[in-house]
Coordinates of C-alpha atoms in Angstrom, one line a residue:
M1 CA 0.0 0.5 0.1
K2 CA 1.0 3.3 -0.5
N3 CA 2.1 5.7 2.2
V4 CA -0.3 9.3 2.4
E5 CA 0.3 10.8 5.5
I6 CA -2.3 13.0 7.5
L7 CA -2.2 16.4 8.2
D8 CA -5.4 17.4 10.8
S9 CA -6.1 21.1 10.8
T10 CA -8.7 21.0 13.1
L11 CA -6.9 23.1 16.1
R12 CA -6.6 25.6 13.6
D13 CA -8.2 26.1 10.5
G14 CA -11.3 24.5 11.8
S15 CA -11.4 26.6 14.4
Q16 CA -11.6 29.4 11.9
G17 CA -15.4 27.9 11.2
E18 CA -18.8 30.0 12.8
G19 CA -19.5 29.4 16.4
I20 CA -15.9 27.9 17.5
S21 CA -14.1 28.4 20.4
Y22 CA -10.9 26.2 21.9
S23 CA -9.8 26.6 24.9
V24 CA -6.3 25.3 25.6
Q25 CA -7.7 22.2 27.6
D26 CA -10.1 21.5 24.6
K27 CA -6.5 22.3 22.2
I28 CA -5.2 19.5 24.1
H29 CA -8.0 17.1 24.5
I30 CA -8.6 17.2 20.4
V31 CA -4.8 16.3 20.7
E32 CA -4.8 13.2 22.6
A33 CA -7.8 12.4 19.9
L34 CA -6.1 12.4 16.6
D35 CA -3.1 11.1 17.9
E36 CA -5.1 7.9 19.4
L37 CA -6.2 7.9 15.1
G38 CA -2.6 8.0 13.9
V39 CA -3.1 10.7 12.2
R40 CA 0.5 12.2 10.6
Y41 CA 0.3 15.1 11.7
I42 CA -1.9 18.2 14.1
E43 CA -1.1 21.8 13.0
A44 CA -1.8 23.6 16.4
G45 CA -2.1 27.1 15.7
N46 CA -0.6 30.2 15.3
P47 CA 2.2 31.0 18.2
G48 CA 2.6 34.1 17.0
S49 CA -1.6 34.9 16.7
N50 CA -2.6 35.2 19.7
P51 CA -1.7 34.2 23.4
K52 CA -3.9 31.3 24.0
D53 CA -1.9 29.7 21.2
M54 CA 1.2 30.7 22.9
E55 CA 0.4 28.8 25.8
F56 CA -0.9 25.4 24.3
F57 CA 2.5 25.3 22.9
Q58 CA 4.6 25.5 26.1
R59 CA 1.5 23.2 27.2
A60 CA 2.1 20.7 24.7
K61 CA 5.7 20.2 24.9
E62 CA 4.8 17.9 28.2
L63 CA 2.9 15.5 25.5
K64 CA 4.0 11.9 24.8
L65 CA 2.6 12.0 21.6
K66 CA 2.1 8.7 20.5
T67 CA 2.0 8.6 16.2
A68 CA 1.7 12.1 15.8
E69 CA 4.2 15.0 15.4
M70 CA 2.7 18.5 16.7
V71 CA 3.7 21.8 13.7
A72 CA 3.4 25.5 14.1
F73 CA 1.5 27.8 11.6
G74 CA 2.7 30.3 10.3
S75 CA 3.7 33.0 7.3
T76 CA 6.8 34.1 4.7
R77 CA 7.7 37.0 6.4
R78 CA 7.0 40.6 5.8
R79 CA 8.6 42.2 3.0
D80 CA 10.1 44.9 4.8
C81 CA 12.1 42.9 6.9
S82 CA 14.4 40.1 6.9
C83 CA 13.2 36.9 8.2
A84 CA 15.4 37.3 11.9
E85 CA 14.0 40.6 12.6
D86 CA 9.9 38.8 11.9
S87 CA 8.6 38.5 15.8
N88 CA 6.0 36.0 13.4
L89 CA 8.7 33.9 12.5
Q90 CA 10.2 34.6 16.3
S91 CA 7.0 33.2 17.7
L92 CA 6.8 30.2 15.4
L93 CA 10.8 29.4 16.5
S94 CA 9.5 29.5 20.4
A95 CA 6.4 27.1 19.8
D96 CA 9.4 24.4 19.6
T97 CA 8.4 22.3 17.4
K98 CA 10.2 20.4 15.0
T99 CA 8.1 20.7 11.2
V100 CA 7.0 23.8 10.9
V101 CA 3.8 25.5 7.7
I102 CA 4.4 28.3 6.2
F103 CA 1.8 29.6 3.7
G104 CA 2.5 31.8 0.8
K105 CA 1.6 33.9 -2.0
T106 CA 1.8 31.9 -5.0
W107 CA -1.0 34.4 -7.2
D108 CA 0.7 36.6 -8.9
F109 CA -2.8 38.5 -8.1
Q110 CA -2.9 37.6 -4.1
A111 CA 1.2 39.4 -4.0
T112 CA 0.9 42.8 -5.8
E113 CA -2.8 43.5 -4.4
I114 CA -2.7 42.4 -1.3
L115 CA 1.5 42.2 -0.2
H116 CA 2.0 45.1 -2.3
A117 CA 5.2 43.6 -3.3
S118 CA 6.2 42.6 -6.6
L119 CA 6.4 39.4 -7.9
E120 CA 10.2 38.9 -7.3
E121 CA 10.0 40.3 -3.5
N122 CA 7.4 37.8 -2.8
L123 CA 9.2 35.1 -4.1
E124 CA 12.3 36.2 -2.2
M125 CA 9.9 36.2 1.0
I126 CA 9.0 32.7 0.5
R127 CA 13.0 31.5 -0.7
D128 CA 14.2 33.4 2.5
T129 CA 11.8 32.1 4.9
C130 CA 11.3 28.4 4.2
A131 CA 16.1 28.9 3.7
Y132 CA 15.7 30.2 7.6
L133 CA 13.5 27.8 9.1
T134 CA 15.4 25.6 7.7
G135 CA 18.2 26.7 8.9
R136 CA 16.8 26.7 12.6
G137 CA 16.9 22.5 12.1
R138 CA 12.8 23.1 11.0
N139 CA 11.3 21.0 8.5
V140 CA 9.4 23.2 6.4
I141 CA 6.3 22.1 4.8
F142 CA 5.4 25.5 2.3
D143 CA 1.5 25.7 2.0
A144 CA 1.2 26.8 -1.3
E145 CA -2.4 29.7 -1.1
H146 CA -4.9 30.3 -4.0
F147 CA -2.3 28.0 -6.1
F148 CA -5.2 26.6 -8.4
T149 CA -6.0 30.0 -9.0
G150 CA -2.5 31.9 -9.2
Y151 CA -2.5 28.1 -11.9
K152 CA -5.2 28.8 -13.5
A153 CA -4.3 32.9 -14.0
N154 CA -0.3 32.4 -14.3
A155 CA 0.7 28.9 -14.1
E156 CA 4.0 30.4 -15.0
Y157 CA 4.9 32.6 -12.0
A158 CA 2.7 29.8 -9.4
M159 CA 5.7 27.2 -10.8
K160 CA 8.1 30.1 -9.5
A161 CA 6.5 31.2 -6.2
L162 CA 6.8 26.5 -5.7
E163 CA 10.7 26.6 -6.8
A164 CA 11.3 29.4 -4.2
A165 CA 10.1 27.0 -1.6
V166 CA 12.1 24.3 -2.6
V167 CA 15.3 25.8 -3.2
G168 CA 15.1 27.7 0.5
G169 CA 14.7 23.9 1.6
A170 CA 10.9 22.5 1.9
T171 CA 10.1 19.1 1.6
V172 CA 6.3 19.4 1.0
L173 CA 4.8 21.5 -1.8
C174 CA 0.9 21.3 -0.7
L175 CA -0.7 22.5 -2.8
C176 CA -3.9 24.7 -2.0
E177 CA -6.9 25.4 -3.4
T178 CA -7.7 28.8 -0.9
K179 CA -11.3 30.2 -2.2
G180 CA -12.9 26.0 -2.6
G181 CA -13.4 26.6 -6.3
A182 CA -11.5 24.4 -8.8
M183 CA -12.9 21.4 -10.3
I184 CA -11.9 18.2 -10.3
S185 CA -10.5 18.5 -14.0
E186 CA -8.7 21.9 -13.0
C187 CA -7.3 19.7 -9.8
A188 CA -6.2 16.5 -11.6
A189 CA -4.3 18.7 -14.0
A190 CA -2.6 21.3 -11.5
V191 CA -1.6 18.3 -9.9
K192 CA 0.0 16.4 -12.2
A193 CA 1.8 19.3 -13.1
V194 CA 3.6 19.9 -10.1
T195 CA 3.7 16.0 -9.2
E196 CA 5.4 15.8 -12.8
K197 CA 8.3 18.8 -12.5
F198 CA 9.0 18.0 -8.2
G199 CA 7.8 15.0 -7.5
S200 CA 10.6 13.7 -7.4
A201 CA 13.0 16.2 -5.0
V202 CA 9.9 16.7 -2.3
K203 CA 6.4 15.6 -2.0
V204 CA 3.9 17.2 -3.2
G205 CA 0.2 18.1 -0.7
I206 CA -3.0 19.2 -1.3
H207 CA -5.2 21.3 1.5
T208 CA -9.2 21.9 -0.4
H209 CA -12.0 24.2 0.5
N210 CA -15.6 22.9 0.0
D211 CA -17.1 26.2 -1.1
S212 CA -18.3 24.2 -4.3
G213 CA -19.0 20.3 -2.6
L214 CA -15.3 19.4 -3.7
A215 CA -13.4 19.6 -1.2
V216 CA -13.5 15.5 -0.6
A217 CA -13.7 14.8 -3.8
N218 CA -10.7 16.7 -5.2
S219 CA -8.6 15.6 -2.4
L220 CA -9.2 12.2 -3.5
V221 CA -8.1 12.7 -7.4
A222 CA -5.2 14.8 -6.2
V223 CA -3.7 11.4 -5.0
E224 CA -4.0 10.0 -7.6
N225 CA -2.8 11.9 -9.5
G226 CA 0.7 12.1 -6.7
A227 CA -0.3 13.9 -3.7
T228 CA 0.6 11.6 -1.0
H229 CA 0.4 14.7 1.5
V230 CA -3.6 15.3 2.3
Q231 CA -4.5 18.0 5.1
G232 CA -8.0 18.4 6.0
V233 CA -10.2 19.1 9.2
L234 CA -11.3 15.7 10.9
L235 CA -15.0 16.5 10.6
G236 CA -14.5 18.9 8.6
F237 CA -16.5 22.1 9.9
G238 CA -14.3 26.0 8.9
E239 CA -14.2 29.0 7.4
R240 CA -17.1 30.0 5.3
T241 CA -19.0 26.0 3.4
G242 CA -16.0 24.3 5.3
N243 CA -12.8 22.4 4.7
A244 CA -12.2 18.6 3.4
N245 CA -13.1 16.6 5.7
L246 CA -10.8 14.4 6.4
S247 CA -12.8 11.6 8.4
T248 CA -14.1 10.7 4.8
I249 CA -11.2 10.9 3.2
I250 CA -9.1 8.6 5.1
A251 CA -11.7 6.2 4.9
D252 CA -12.2 6.9 1.0
L253 CA -8.9 6.2 1.2
Q254 CA -7.6 3.1 3.3
I255 CA -11.3 1.4 2.6
K256 CA -11.6 1.8 -0.7
M257 CA -8.2 3.0 -2.8
G258 CA -5.1 0.8 -1.1
Y259 CA -3.6 4.3 0.7
K260 CA -2.6 3.6 4.0
C261 CA -3.1 7.1 5.8
I262 CA -3.4 4.9 9.2
A263 CA -2.4 2.0 10.9
D264 CA -5.1 -0.2 9.8
E265 CA -6.0 -1.5 13.6
N266 CA -6.9 2.1 13.9
I267 CA -9.6 2.4 11.6
K268 CA -12.3 0.8 13.6
H269 CA -11.7 4.2 16.0
L270 CA -13.1 6.4 12.9
T271 CA -16.3 6.8 14.4
P272 CA -15.3 7.3 18.2
I273 CA -13.1 9.8 17.8
C274 CA -15.3 12.1 16.0
K275 CA -17.9 11.6 18.4
R276 CA -15.3 12.5 20.9
V277 CA -14.3 15.0 18.8
A278 CA -17.8 16.9 18.6
E279 CA -18.5 16.9 21.8
I280 CA -15.2 18.9 23.2
T281 CA -16.3 21.1 19.9
N282 CA -19.3 21.6 21.2
I283 CA -21.5 20.6 17.9
P284 CA -23.7 17.4 17.1
L285 CA -21.7 15.8 15.3
D286 CA -23.7 15.6 11.1
T287 CA -25.8 12.4 11.4
G288 CA -25.7 12.2 7.5
M289 CA -21.7 12.2 7.4
P290 CA -20.5 9.8 5.1
Y291 CA -19.2 6.4 7.3
V292 CA -19.1 8.1 11.3
G293 CA -22.9 9.7 11.4
Q294 CA -25.3 8.5 12.6
N295 CA -27.6 7.2 9.4
A296 CA -24.3 6.7 7.5
F297 CA -25.3 2.4 8.1
T298 CA -28.8 3.4 9.0
H299 CA -32.2 1.8 7.1
K300 CA -35.7 3.1 7.5
A301 CA -37.6 1.4 4.3
G302 CA -38.9 -1.8 4.3
M303 CA -37.3 -3.7 1.8
H304 CA -34.3 -1.8 2.3
I305 CA -33.7 -3.5 5.7
D306 CA -35.9 -6.9 4.6
A307 CA -32.9 -7.6 2.2
V308 CA -30.4 -6.1 4.6
L309 CA -31.3 -8.6 7.3
K310 CA -30.5 -11.1 4.8
N311 CA -27.5 -10.2 3.7
P312 CA -25.8 -6.3 4.2
F313 CA -23.4 -6.7 1.1
A314 CA -27.6 -5.3 -0.6
Y315 CA -27.4 -2.2 0.5
E316 CA -23.7 -1.1 2.4
H317 CA -20.8 -0.5 0.8
I318 CA -18.7 -1.5 3.6
E319 CA -19.7 -3.1 7.1
P320 CA -20.3 -1.2 9.4
E321 CA -17.8 -2.1 12.3
T322 CA -14.9 -2.0 10.0
V323 CA -14.9 2.3 11.0
G324 CA -16.1 1.3 14.3
N325 CA -19.6 2.5 13.5
E326 CA -23.2 0.3 13.7
R327 CA -26.3 -1.3 11.4
V328 CA -29.5 1.0 12.9
F329 CA -33.2 -0.1 11.5
L330 CA -35.8 2.2 11.8
M331 CA -39.0 1.8 13.4
S332 CA -42.0 3.5 11.0
E333 CA -44.7 3.8 8.8
V334 CA -42.7 2.5 5.9
A335 CA -40.2 -0.4 8.0
G336 CA -42.0 -3.4 6.6
R337 CA -42.5 -6.8 8.6
S338 CA -38.9 -7.6 8.4
M339 CA -37.8 -4.5 11.1
I340 CA -40.9 -5.5 13.1
I341 CA -39.3 -9.2 13.5
E342 CA -35.4 -7.9 14.3
K343 CA -36.8 -6.0 17.3
I344 CA -39.7 -8.7 18.3
Q345 CA -36.9 -11.7 17.6
K346 CA -34.8 -9.5 20.4
F347 CA -37.8 -10.5 22.8
D348 CA -39.1 -13.4 22.0
P349 CA -37.5 -15.6 19.1
S350 CA -39.7 -18.1 18.7
I351 CA -41.3 -15.0 17.0
T352 CA -42.1 -15.3 12.7
K353 CA -43.4 -12.9 9.6
S354 CA -46.3 -14.8 9.9
S355 CA -47.5 -14.1 13.6
P356 CA -51.1 -12.6 13.7
L357 CA -48.8 -10.6 16.6
V358 CA -47.0 -8.9 13.9
S359 CA -49.3 -7.3 11.6
D360 CA -51.2 -6.2 14.9
L361 CA -48.2 -4.4 15.8
I362 CA -47.7 -2.2 12.2
K363 CA -50.8 -1.8 12.5
Q364 CA -50.3 -0.2 15.5
V365 CA -47.3 1.5 14.4
K366 CA -48.4 3.1 11.5
E367 CA -51.6 4.5 13.6
L368 CA -49.5 6.0 16.7
E369 CA -47.5 7.6 13.3
H370 CA -50.3 9.1 12.2
Q371 CA -51.0 10.2 15.3
G372 CA -47.8 12.6 15.0
Y373 CA -45.5 9.5 16.6
Q374 CA -41.8 9.1 15.3
F375 CA -40.1 5.8 17.3
E376 CA -36.9 6.1 14.7
G377 CA -36.1 8.9 16.5
A378 CA -37.4 7.4 20.1
D379 CA -35.8 3.7 20.7
G380 CA -36.6 4.1 23.9
S381 CA -40.5 4.2 23.4
F382 CA -40.3 1.9 20.7
E383 CA -39.1 -1.1 22.5
L384 CA -41.6 -0.4 25.4
L385 CA -44.1 -0.5 22.8
V386 CA -43.3 -4.1 21.8
R387 CA -43.0 -4.9 25.2
K388 CA -46.6 -4.8 26.0
A389 CA -47.5 -6.2 22.1
I390 CA -46.0 -9.1 23.2
G391 CA -46.3 -9.4 27.3
K392 CA -43.0 -8.7 28.2
Y393 CA -44.3 -5.5 30.3
Q394 CA -45.5 -4.7 33.7
P395 CA -46.1 -0.5 34.6
F396 CA -43.3 0.6 38.0
F397 CA -46.4 2.2 38.9
T398 CA -50.1 4.0 38.5
L399 CA -50.6 7.0 37.8
H400 CA -54.0 8.9 39.8
Y401 CA -52.8 12.3 38.9
Y402 CA -50.4 15.1 38.3
K403 CA -50.3 18.7 38.4
S404 CA -48.5 21.8 37.7
T405 CA -49.1 24.9 38.4
D406 CA -47.0 28.2 37.3
E407 CA -46.6 31.4 39.2
Y408 CA -44.7 34.8 38.8
P409 CA -42.6 35.8 39.1
L410 CA -41.5 34.2 42.1
I411 CA -38.1 34.4 42.1
E412 CA -35.0 36.8 40.3
K413 CA -34.6 33.9 37.8
G414 CA -37.7 33.4 35.7
L415 CA -40.8 31.4 35.3
Y416 CA -41.3 28.9 38.8
S417 CA -43.0 26.2 38.3
F418 CA -45.0 24.0 41.2
A419 CA -46.3 20.0 40.4
Q420 CA -48.3 17.7 42.3
I421 CA -48.9 14.1 41.4
K422 CA -50.1 11.0 43.0
I423 CA -49.2 7.6 42.2
D424 CA -49.6 3.6 43.6
V425 CA -45.5 2.1 43.4
E426 CA -46.2 -2.1 44.0
G427 CA -49.5 -1.6 46.4
T428 CA -48.4 2.3 48.5
T429 CA -49.8 5.4 47.5
R430 CA -47.3 8.6 47.1
L431 CA -48.3 11.8 47.0
A432 CA -45.0 13.7 45.9
A433 CA -44.8 17.8 44.6
G434 CA -41.8 19.4 42.9
E435 CA -40.3 22.5 42.1
G436 CA -38.4 23.7 39.2
N437 CA -38.0 26.5 36.6
G438 CA -41.1 25.4 34.5
P439 CA -44.2 22.6 34.3
V440 CA -41.6 19.5 33.2
N441 CA -38.9 20.1 34.8
A442 CA -40.8 20.4 38.4
L443 CA -42.5 17.1 37.0
D444 CA -39.7 15.7 37.1
V445 CA -38.2 16.5 40.2
A446 CA -42.5 15.6 41.4
L447 CA -41.6 12.0 40.0
R448 CA -38.6 11.2 41.1
S449 CA -39.2 12.0 45.1
A450 CA -42.0 9.3 44.2
L451 CA -40.2 6.9 42.7
K452 CA -36.6 7.1 44.9
K453 CA -37.5 4.9 47.9
F454 CA -38.9 2.0 45.8
Y455 CA -36.6 2.7 43.0
P456 CA -33.5 4.6 43.6
S457 CA -31.4 3.9 40.4
V458 CA -34.4 6.7 39.6
E459 CA -31.2 9.3 40.0
Q460 CA -29.0 7.9 37.6
I461 CA -31.1 9.8 35.1
H462 CA -30.1 12.7 33.8
L463 CA -31.7 14.2 31.0
T464 CA -29.8 15.4 27.7
D465 CA -32.0 16.8 25.3
Y466 CA -35.6 18.0 25.6
K467 CA -36.9 19.0 21.3
V468 CA -41.1 20.0 21.0
R469 CA -42.3 20.0 17.6
V470 CA -45.0 21.5 16.3
L471 CA -47.3 19.4 14.2
D472 CA -50.0 20.6 12.8
G473 CA -48.7 24.8 12.7
K474 CA -52.4 25.8 11.3
S475 CA -54.0 25.0 14.5
A476 CA -51.8 27.8 16.4
T477 CA -51.6 27.3 20.3
A478 CA -54.3 24.7 19.7
S479 CA -52.1 22.0 17.8
K480 CA -50.4 19.0 18.5
V481 CA -47.1 18.7 19.4
R482 CA -44.1 16.0 19.8
V483 CA -42.0 15.8 22.7
L484 CA -38.6 13.8 22.6
I485 CA -37.0 13.5 25.6
E486 CA -33.4 12.5 25.8
S487 CA -31.9 11.0 28.7
T488 CA -28.6 9.1 30.0
D489 CA -27.9 7.3 33.4
G490 CA -24.0 7.9 32.6
T491 CA -23.8 4.3 31.0
S492 CA -26.6 3.7 28.2
T493 CA -28.3 6.5 26.1
W494 CA -32.0 6.1 25.1
S495 CA -34.8 8.5 23.7
T496 CA -38.5 8.5 24.3
M497 CA -41.5 10.6 23.2
G498 CA -45.3 11.5 24.0
V499 CA -47.3 13.4 21.7
S500 CA -50.7 15.3 22.5
C501 CA -53.0 18.5 22.2
D502 CA -51.0 19.8 26.0
V503 CA -47.3 20.0 25.9
V504 CA -47.2 19.5 29.8
E505 CA -49.1 16.0 28.7
A506 CA -46.6 15.3 25.5
S507 CA -43.7 15.3 28.2
W508 CA -44.5 13.5 30.7
L509 CA -45.9 10.8 28.8
A510 CA -42.0 10.5 27.2
L511 CA -41.0 11.5 31.1
V512 CA -42.5 8.1 32.2
D513 CA -41.5 6.1 29.1
S514 CA -37.7 7.4 30.2
F515 CA -38.2 6.0 33.6
E516 CA -39.5 2.8 32.2
Y517 CA -37.1 2.1 30.1
K518 CA -34.4 2.8 32.7
L519 CA -36.2 0.6 35.4
I520 CA -36.9 -2.3 32.9
K521 CA -32.9 -2.7 31.7
D522 CA -31.6 -1.9 35.3
I523 CA -34.2 -4.9 35.8
E524 CA -32.5 -7.7 33.0
K525 CA -29.2 -6.4 34.2
K526 CA -29.7 -7.8 37.9
Y527 CA -31.1 -11.0 35.7
Q528 CA -28.1 -11.4 33.6
K529 CA -26.0 -12.1 36.3
I530 CA -27.4 -14.4 39.1
M531 CA -28.2 -16.6 35.5

């Protein structure tokens, strides 16, 4: 297998995305995650740009990385001073990384109109900077900014800029598709021309942006035309429409195209590490992202599910476990008998496709989804529905009533709610009350208070997400709503839902399902230990 080295720029180019801001500790955690994945380089920022990046590089010196190498990022010297006098270059050296990434202008327009330098001055800046850093023991990766635009406008000058970097001692020429506008054929032709001219002396790299939706495609075609160094962001976010998505590129190159980007045994960590980086970044992982998204191996249509249950190869291009993901079957009105069977047989393997129970359950699901339920997003509620249908469910309590009131203003924090519930648990009547920030929170507090004496594990339940969806906007405030609650006990995560014209009732239904799902799982775990 041919090797392709990966440079991840999540902490530099990725951090330029809207709404993304990393603390120094966040950066440390992401470096550790990327090192675990096994990328070759981690571009962690410009030490001369702000005190936070400088602090990070100082702390990063203490890290014991297994495979990755930290790199600092900066620009060529300013046109009006020497390298020794350039404060940004001195900051770059102070980061004390073995490898540095230097960007310079390769588009004649940028050199004259943005830098206000002559074309020859710009070449000298590139050559001088690479030579200065190489002379101080640094391995230099030259980022040829705006290369594809420059090559299209003035190929001769763009090539001269690359030559200046090579003469200065750069070991990698990374061709940057900075504006994200190059088509695949343009990218292929330019990379081929560069590899033919410089490929015997240095590595050729690719750095693309996604403004035309081609960042991944252009990265792959660059490799096909000789590039052996690929830059991007693990999850593809970044300025404007984002950067090349490395999670997709790594999987495509290594699984489909016969290149080696990371250790073979690390491919299975791709999905878990992408989830970890998304969590640290405080963004949701795009469910539709290839390979690592929640929906990457999710099936909903009945015909698809039936075929995948017979042989996954029918609709899956790889086994989800290859990249650490998992196959998911969504329950919906179009899922069909195969889906119902797959779910039911987890609890009763003896039930077959021809069982009347299956027909009844399909009918019930379709009716509930017509009312507004959407079980594909509520695995917990669907499992309870199946358990009730096959007789493997027993309620943990019986509700007499609940009520909630809101009074405003009672406290400075805003709306203050009070809830009261009356339930029977194991023949004992419990009356409990709760106060909270809103009626749902108050009901949650009251229900926990009533149940914890009988089921202490309810204290482990934490609600991690709460969504309300209006199902019929035409009815305005009388509309039916669907409430989705996501819960965790620190080990498992599950989702439940409720539907009603009353948002409090819909929330109560979802809340009860969440508690009962947890309690059922606790009983099963105890039983398994006994067995």
